[in-house]
Amino acid sequence: MIESFEKDEYQDKCCICGKSQIFYRKKLAIRETYNCSDCKASLREREQCRAIVEHYAQLNAETLSELILVNDFKFKFIYEPGTSGPFRLFFKQLPNYFQSDYYSPEEIKKASRDIPHQNLEALSYPNHFFDLVISSDILEHVRKPKQAFKEIFRVLKPGGCNIFTVPLQDPANKKTTARVDTSGETDIHLLPAHYHGNGKGGKSLVYNEFGLDILDMLQNTGFITQFQKPTTTSAQANRIFTLITQKPCTTS
């Protein structure tokens, strides 16, 4: 099936690898296109990176490739759940970068795993451990995202930041739609099962389709939260959201 969409392009610099170029829309899903010709990062990934770089603007880095070389950043404790995406090639060079994957009970029994298991609803890391937590389109696949927000809040240091994406773009629904009832131990589907690719050749069940009320969920957890949107010359590209949440420097 041939996707039908309005072609689009804009000139910019990739905030991951630094290459200046024209970014082209080549897919219907705008979050997953406008890829960098060098590092291949999608619009969603580059905008998340831009939020990270701008959060550390005082370090005077313009790209992720520059940021990881700055001493005041390279020793920060960073956590990134998941196994795919362009950030890992850069962050894995840092001494305090932690990566995890989520394994089924059967997979957990296997003796050897290159990437450790973590459940975002019950992280094993200590309180106030990380400076930065980043996740890319993962939280819609978590059974109880509010519990995951609480856990991320717990493991962040005061002043630490959680910069992440979920599938959100203008026009966005005001309210989150739960696709699965997770109030009990067994999933009860409220809507037909829907899956996204998991970056490993498999698929992950979508538990929630987030709306703009995700801000309320995060603020109720204790985060200082905002949406960030692109500032390109493309009205189409500027429709997507990145979430920037910060743990207050002092917490009760």
Coordinates of N, CA, C and O in Angstrom, one line a residue, residues 119-220:
N119 N 12.2 -3.1 35.2 CA 10.7 -2.8 35.0 C 10.5 -1.4 35.4 O 10.8 -1.0 36.6
L120 N 10.1 -0.5 34.5 CA 9.9 0.9 34.9 C 8.9 1.1 36.0 O 8.9 2.2 36.6
E121 N 8.1 0.1 36.3 CA 7.1 0.3 37.4 C 7.8 -0.1 38.7 O 7.2 0.2 39.8
A122 N 9.0 -0.7 38.7 CA 9.7 -1.1 39.9 C 11.2 -1.1 39.7 O 11.8 -2.2 39.6
L123 N 11.8 0.0 39.5 CA 13.2 0.1 39.2 C 14.0 -0.3 40.4 O 13.7 -0.1 41.5
S124 N 15.2 -1.0 40.1 CA 16.0 -1.4 41.2 C 17.1 -0.4 41.6 O 17.8 -0.7 42.5
Y125 N 17.1 0.7 40.9 CA 18.1 1.7 41.2 C 17.8 2.5 42.5 O 16.6 2.6 42.9
P126 N 18.8 3.0 43.2 CA 18.5 3.7 44.5 C 17.9 5.1 44.3 O 17.9 5.6 43.1
N127 N 17.4 5.6 45.3 CA 16.8 7.0 45.3 C 17.9 8.0 44.8 O 19.1 7.8 45.2
H128 N 17.5 9.0 44.1 CA 18.4 10.2 43.8 C 19.7 9.7 43.1 O 20.7 10.2 43.5
F129 N 19.6 8.9 42.1 CA 20.7 8.3 41.5 C 21.1 8.9 40.2 O 22.3 9.1 39.9
F130 N 20.1 9.3 39.4 CA 20.4 9.8 38.0 C 20.2 11.3 37.9 O 19.4 11.9 38.5
D131 N 21.1 11.8 37.0 CA 20.9 13.2 36.6 C 19.9 13.4 35.4 O 19.3 14.4 35.3
L132 N 19.9 12.4 34.6 CA 19.1 12.5 33.4 C 18.5 11.1 33.0 O 19.2 10.1 33.0
V133 N 17.2 11.1 32.8 CA 16.5 9.9 32.3 C 15.9 10.2 31.0 O 15.2 11.2 30.8
I134 N 16.1 9.4 30.0 CA 15.5 9.6 28.7 C 14.8 8.3 28.2 O 15.3 7.2 28.4
S135 N 13.6 8.4 27.6 CA 13.0 7.3 27.0 C 12.3 7.8 25.7 O 11.8 8.9 25.7
S136 N 12.3 6.9 24.7 CA 11.7 7.3 23.4 C 10.6 6.3 23.0 O 10.8 5.1 22.7
D137 N 9.4 6.8 23.1 CA 8.2 6.0 22.8 C 8.1 4.7 23.5 O 8.0 3.6 22.8
I138 N 8.3 4.7 24.8 CA 8.3 3.5 25.6 C 7.1 3.5 26.6 O 6.5 2.4 26.8
L139 N 6.8 4.6 27.1 CA 5.8 4.7 28.2 C 4.4 4.3 27.8 O 3.6 3.9 28.7
E140 N 4.1 4.4 26.6 CA 2.7 3.9 26.1 C 2.6 2.4 26.2 O 1.5 1.8 26.1
H141 N 3.8 1.7 26.4 CA 3.8 0.3 26.4 C 3.9 -0.3 27.9 O 4.0 -1.5 28.1
V142 N 3.9 0.6 28.8 CA 4.0 0.3 30.2 C 2.6 0.1 30.8 O 1.7 0.9 30.6
R143 N 2.3 -1.0 31.6 CA 1.0 -1.3 32.1 C 0.5 -0.1 33.0 O -0.7 0.3 32.8
K144 N 1.3 0.4 33.8 CA 0.8 1.4 34.8 C 1.8 2.6 34.7 O 2.8 2.7 35.5
P145 N 1.6 3.5 33.7 CA 2.5 4.6 33.5 C 2.7 5.5 34.7 O 3.7 6.1 34.9
K146 N 1.6 5.7 35.5 CA 1.7 6.6 36.6 C 2.7 6.1 37.6 O 3.4 6.8 38.3
Q147 N 2.7 4.7 37.8 CA 3.7 4.1 38.7 C 5.1 4.3 38.1 O 6.1 4.5 38.9
A148 N 5.2 4.2 36.8 CA 6.5 4.4 36.2 C 7.0 5.9 36.4 O 8.2 6.1 36.6
F149 N 6.1 6.8 36.3 CA 6.4 8.2 36.5 C 7.0 8.4 38.0 O 7.9 9.1 38.2
K150 N 6.3 7.7 38.9 CA 6.7 7.8 40.3 C 8.1 7.2 40.5 O 9.0 7.7 41.2
E151 N 8.4 6.1 39.8 CA 9.7 5.5 39.9 C 10.8 6.3 39.3 O 11.9 6.5 39.8
I152 N 10.5 6.9 38.1 CA 11.5 7.8 37.5 C 11.8 9.0 38.4 O 12.9 9.4 38.6
F153 N 10.7 9.6 39.0 CA 10.9 10.7 39.9 C 11.7 10.3 41.1 O 12.6 11.0 41.5
R154 N 11.5 9.1 41.6 CA 12.3 8.6 42.8 C 13.8 8.5 42.5 O 14.6 8.9 43.3
V155 N 14.1 7.9 41.3 CA 15.6 7.7 41.0 C 16.3 8.9 40.5 O 17.5 8.9 40.4
L156 N 15.6 10.0 40.2 CA 16.2 11.2 39.7 C 16.8 12.0 40.9 O 16.1 12.0 42.0
K157 N 17.9 12.6 40.8 CA 18.4 13.5 41.8 C 17.6 14.8 41.8 O 16.9 15.1 40.8
P158 N 17.5 15.5 42.9 CA 16.8 16.8 42.9 C 17.5 17.7 41.8 O 18.7 17.8 41.7
G159 N 16.6 18.2 41.0 CA 17.1 19.0 39.9 C 17.3 18.2 38.6 O 17.5 18.7 37.5
G160 N 17.2 16.8 38.7 CA 17.4 16.0 37.6 C 16.2 16.1 36.6 O 15.1 16.5 37.0
C161 N 16.5 15.6 35.4 CA 15.5 15.8 34.3 C 15.1 14.5 33.6 O 16.0 13.6 33.5
N162 N 13.9 14.4 33.3 CA 13.4 13.3 32.5 C 12.9 13.9 31.2 O 11.9 14.6 31.2
I163 N 13.5 13.6 30.1 CA 13.2 14.1 28.8 C 12.8 12.9 27.9 O 13.6 12.0 27.6
F164 N 11.5 12.9 27.5 CA 11.0 11.7 26.8 C 10.0 12.0 25.8 O 9.5 13.2 25.7
T165 N 9.7 11.0 25.0 CA 8.6 11.1 23.9 C 7.6 10.0 24.1 O 7.9 8.9 24.6
V166 N 6.4 10.3 23.8 CA 5.3 9.4 23.6 C 4.6 9.8 22.3 O 4.8 11.0 21.9
P167 N 3.8 9.0 21.6 CA 3.2 9.4 20.4 C 2.1 10.5 20.6 O 1.0 10.2 20.9
L168 N 2.6 11.7 20.5 CA 1.7 12.9 20.6 C 2.1 13.9 19.5 O 3.3 14.2 19.3
Q169 N 1.1 14.5 18.9 CA 1.3 15.6 18.0 C 0.0 16.3 17.8 O -1.1 15.8 18.1
D170 N 0.1 17.5 17.3 CA -1.1 18.3 17.0 C -1.8 17.8 15.8 O -1.1 17.4 14.8
P171 N -3.1 17.7 15.8 CA -4.0 17.9 16.9 C -4.0 16.7 17.9 O -4.1 15.6 17.4
A172 N -3.9 17.0 19.2 CA -3.8 15.9 20.2 C -5.1 15.8 21.0 O -5.8 16.9 21.2
N173 N -5.5 14.6 21.4 CA -6.7 14.5 22.3 C -6.4 15.1 23.6 O -5.2 15.1 24.1
K174 N -7.4 15.6 24.3 CA -7.2 16.2 25.6 C -7.0 15.1 26.6 O -6.2 15.3 27.6
K175 N -7.7 14.0 26.5 CA -7.7 13.0 27.5 C -7.0 11.7 27.0 O -7.1 11.4 25.8
T176 N -6.3 11.0 27.9 CA -5.6 9.8 27.6 C -6.7 8.7 27.4 O -7.7 8.6 28.2
T177 N -6.5 7.8 26.5 CA -7.4 6.7 26.3 C -6.7 5.4 26.7 O -5.6 5.1 26.2
A178 N -7.3 4.7 27.7 CA -6.7 3.5 28.1 C -7.3 2.4 27.2 O -8.5 2.2 27.0
R179 N -6.3 1.7 26.5 CA -6.7 0.6 25.6 C -6.9 -0.8 26.4 O -7.5 -1.7 25.9
V180 N -6.3 -0.8 27.6 CA -6.3 -2.0 28.4 C -6.6 -1.7 29.8 O -6.1 -0.8 30.4
D181 N -7.5 -2.5 30.4 CA -7.8 -2.4 31.9 C -6.7 -3.2 32.6 O -6.6 -4.4 32.5
T182 N -5.9 -2.5 33.4 CA -4.8 -3.1 34.1 C -5.0 -3.1 35.7 O -4.1 -3.1 36.4
S183 N -6.3 -2.9 36.1 CA -6.6 -2.8 37.5 C -6.3 -4.1 38.2 O -6.1 -4.1 39.4
G184 N -6.4 -5.2 37.5 CA -6.1 -6.5 38.1 C -4.8 -7.1 37.6 O -4.0 -6.4 36.9
E185 N -4.5 -8.3 37.9 CA -3.2 -8.9 37.5 C -3.3 -9.3 36.0 O -2.2 -9.4 35.4
T186 N -4.5 -9.5 35.5 CA -4.6 -9.9 34.1 C -5.1 -8.7 33.2 O -6.0 -8.0 33.6
D187 N -4.5 -8.6 32.1 CA -4.9 -7.5 31.1 C -6.3 -7.8 30.6 O -6.6 -9.0 30.2
I188 N -7.2 -6.8 30.6 CA -8.5 -6.9 30.0 C -8.6 -5.8 28.9 O -8.5 -4.6 29.2
H189 N -8.7 -6.3 27.7 CA -8.7 -5.3 26.6 C -10.0 -4.6 26.5 O -11.1 -5.2 26.4
L190 N -9.9 -3.2 26.5 CA -11.0 -2.4 26.3 C -11.2 -2.0 24.9 O -12.4 -1.7 24.5
L191 N -10.2 -2.1 24.1 CA -10.2 -1.8 22.7 C -9.4 -2.9 22.0 O -8.6 -3.6 22.6
P192 N -9.6 -3.1 20.7 CA -8.8 -4.1 20.0 C -7.3 -3.9 20.2 O -6.8 -2.8 20.3
A193 N -6.6 -5.0 20.4 CA -5.2 -5.0 20.7 C -4.4 -4.2 19.6 O -4.7 -4.5 18.4
H194 N -3.6 -3.3 20.0 CA -2.8 -2.5 19.1 C -1.3 -2.6 19.5 O -1.0 -2.5 20.6
Y195 N -0.5 -2.7 18.5 CA 1.0 -3.0 18.7 C 1.8 -2.0 18.0 O 1.4 -1.5 16.9
H196 N 3.0 -1.7 18.5 CA 4.0 -0.9 17.8 C 5.3 -1.8 17.7 O 5.5 -2.7 18.6
G197 N 6.1 -1.6 16.7 CA 7.4 -2.3 16.6 C 8.2 -2.0 17.9 O 8.2 -0.9 18.4
N198 N 9.0 -3.0 18.3 CA 9.8 -2.8 19.6 C 11.2 -2.5 19.3 O 12.1 -2.5 20.2
G199 N 11.6 -2.3 18.0 CA 13.0 -2.1 17.7 C 13.9 -3.3 17.6 O 15.1 -3.2 17.3
K200 N 13.3 -4.4 17.9 CA 14.1 -5.7 17.9 C 13.5 -6.7 17.0 O 13.8 -7.9 17.1
G201 N 12.6 -6.3 16.1 CA 12.0 -7.2 15.2 C 10.7 -7.7 15.7 O 10.0 -8.5 14.9
G202 N 10.3 -7.4 16.9 CA 9.0 -7.9 17.5 C 8.0 -6.8 17.6 O 8.1 -5.7 16.9
K203 N 7.1 -6.9 18.6 CA 6.1 -5.9 18.7 C 5.7 -5.8 20.2 O 5.9 -6.7 21.0
S204 N 5.3 -4.6 20.6 CA 4.9 -4.3 22.0 C 3.5 -3.8 22.0 O 3.1 -2.9 21.2
L205 N 2.7 -4.2 23.0 CA 1.3 -3.8 23.1 C 1.2 -2.4 23.6 O 1.9 -2.0 24.5
V206 N 0.3 -1.6 23.0 CA 0.0 -0.3 23.4 C -1.0 -0.3 24.5 O -2.2 -0.8 24.3
Y207 N -0.7 0.1 25.7 CA -1.6 0.1 26.8 C -2.4 1.5 26.9 O -3.6 1.5 27.3
N208 N -1.8 2.6 26.5 CA -2.5 3.9 26.6 C -2.1 4.7 25.4 O -1.0 4.7 24.9
E209 N -3.1 5.4 24.9 CA -2.9 6.5 23.9 C -3.0 7.8 24.7 O -4.1 8.3 25.0
F210 N -1.8 8.4 24.9 CA -1.8 9.6 25.8 C -2.4 10.8 25.1 O -2.3 11.0 23.9
G211 N -3.0 11.6 26.0 CA -3.5 12.9 25.6 C -2.8 14.0 26.3 O -1.8 13.7 27.0
L212 N -3.3 15.2 26.1 CA -2.6 16.3 26.8 C -2.6 16.3 28.3 O -1.8 17.0 28.9
D213 N -3.5 15.4 28.8 CA -3.6 15.3 30.3 C -2.4 14.6 30.9 O -2.2 14.4 32.1
I214 N -1.4 14.1 30.0 CA -0.2 13.5 30.5 C 0.6 14.5 31.4 O 1.3 14.2 32.3
L215 N 0.4 15.8 31.0 CA 1.0 16.9 31.8 C 0.5 16.8 33.3 O 1.2 17.0 34.2
D216 N -0.8 16.6 33.4 CA -1.4 16.6 34.8 C -0.9 15.4 35.5 O -0.6 15.4 36.7
M217 N -0.7 14.2 34.8 CA -0.2 13.0 35.5 C 1.2 13.3 36.0 O 1.6 12.9 37.2
L218 N 2.0 13.9 35.2 CA 3.4 14.2 35.6 C 3.5 15.3 36.7 O 4.3 15.1 37.7
Q219 N 2.7 16.3 36.6 CA 2.7 17.3 37.7 C 2.2 16.8 39.0 O 2.7 17.1 40.1
N220 N 1.2 15.9 38.9 CA 0.7 15.2 40.2 C 1.8 14.3 40.8 O 1.7 14.1 42.0

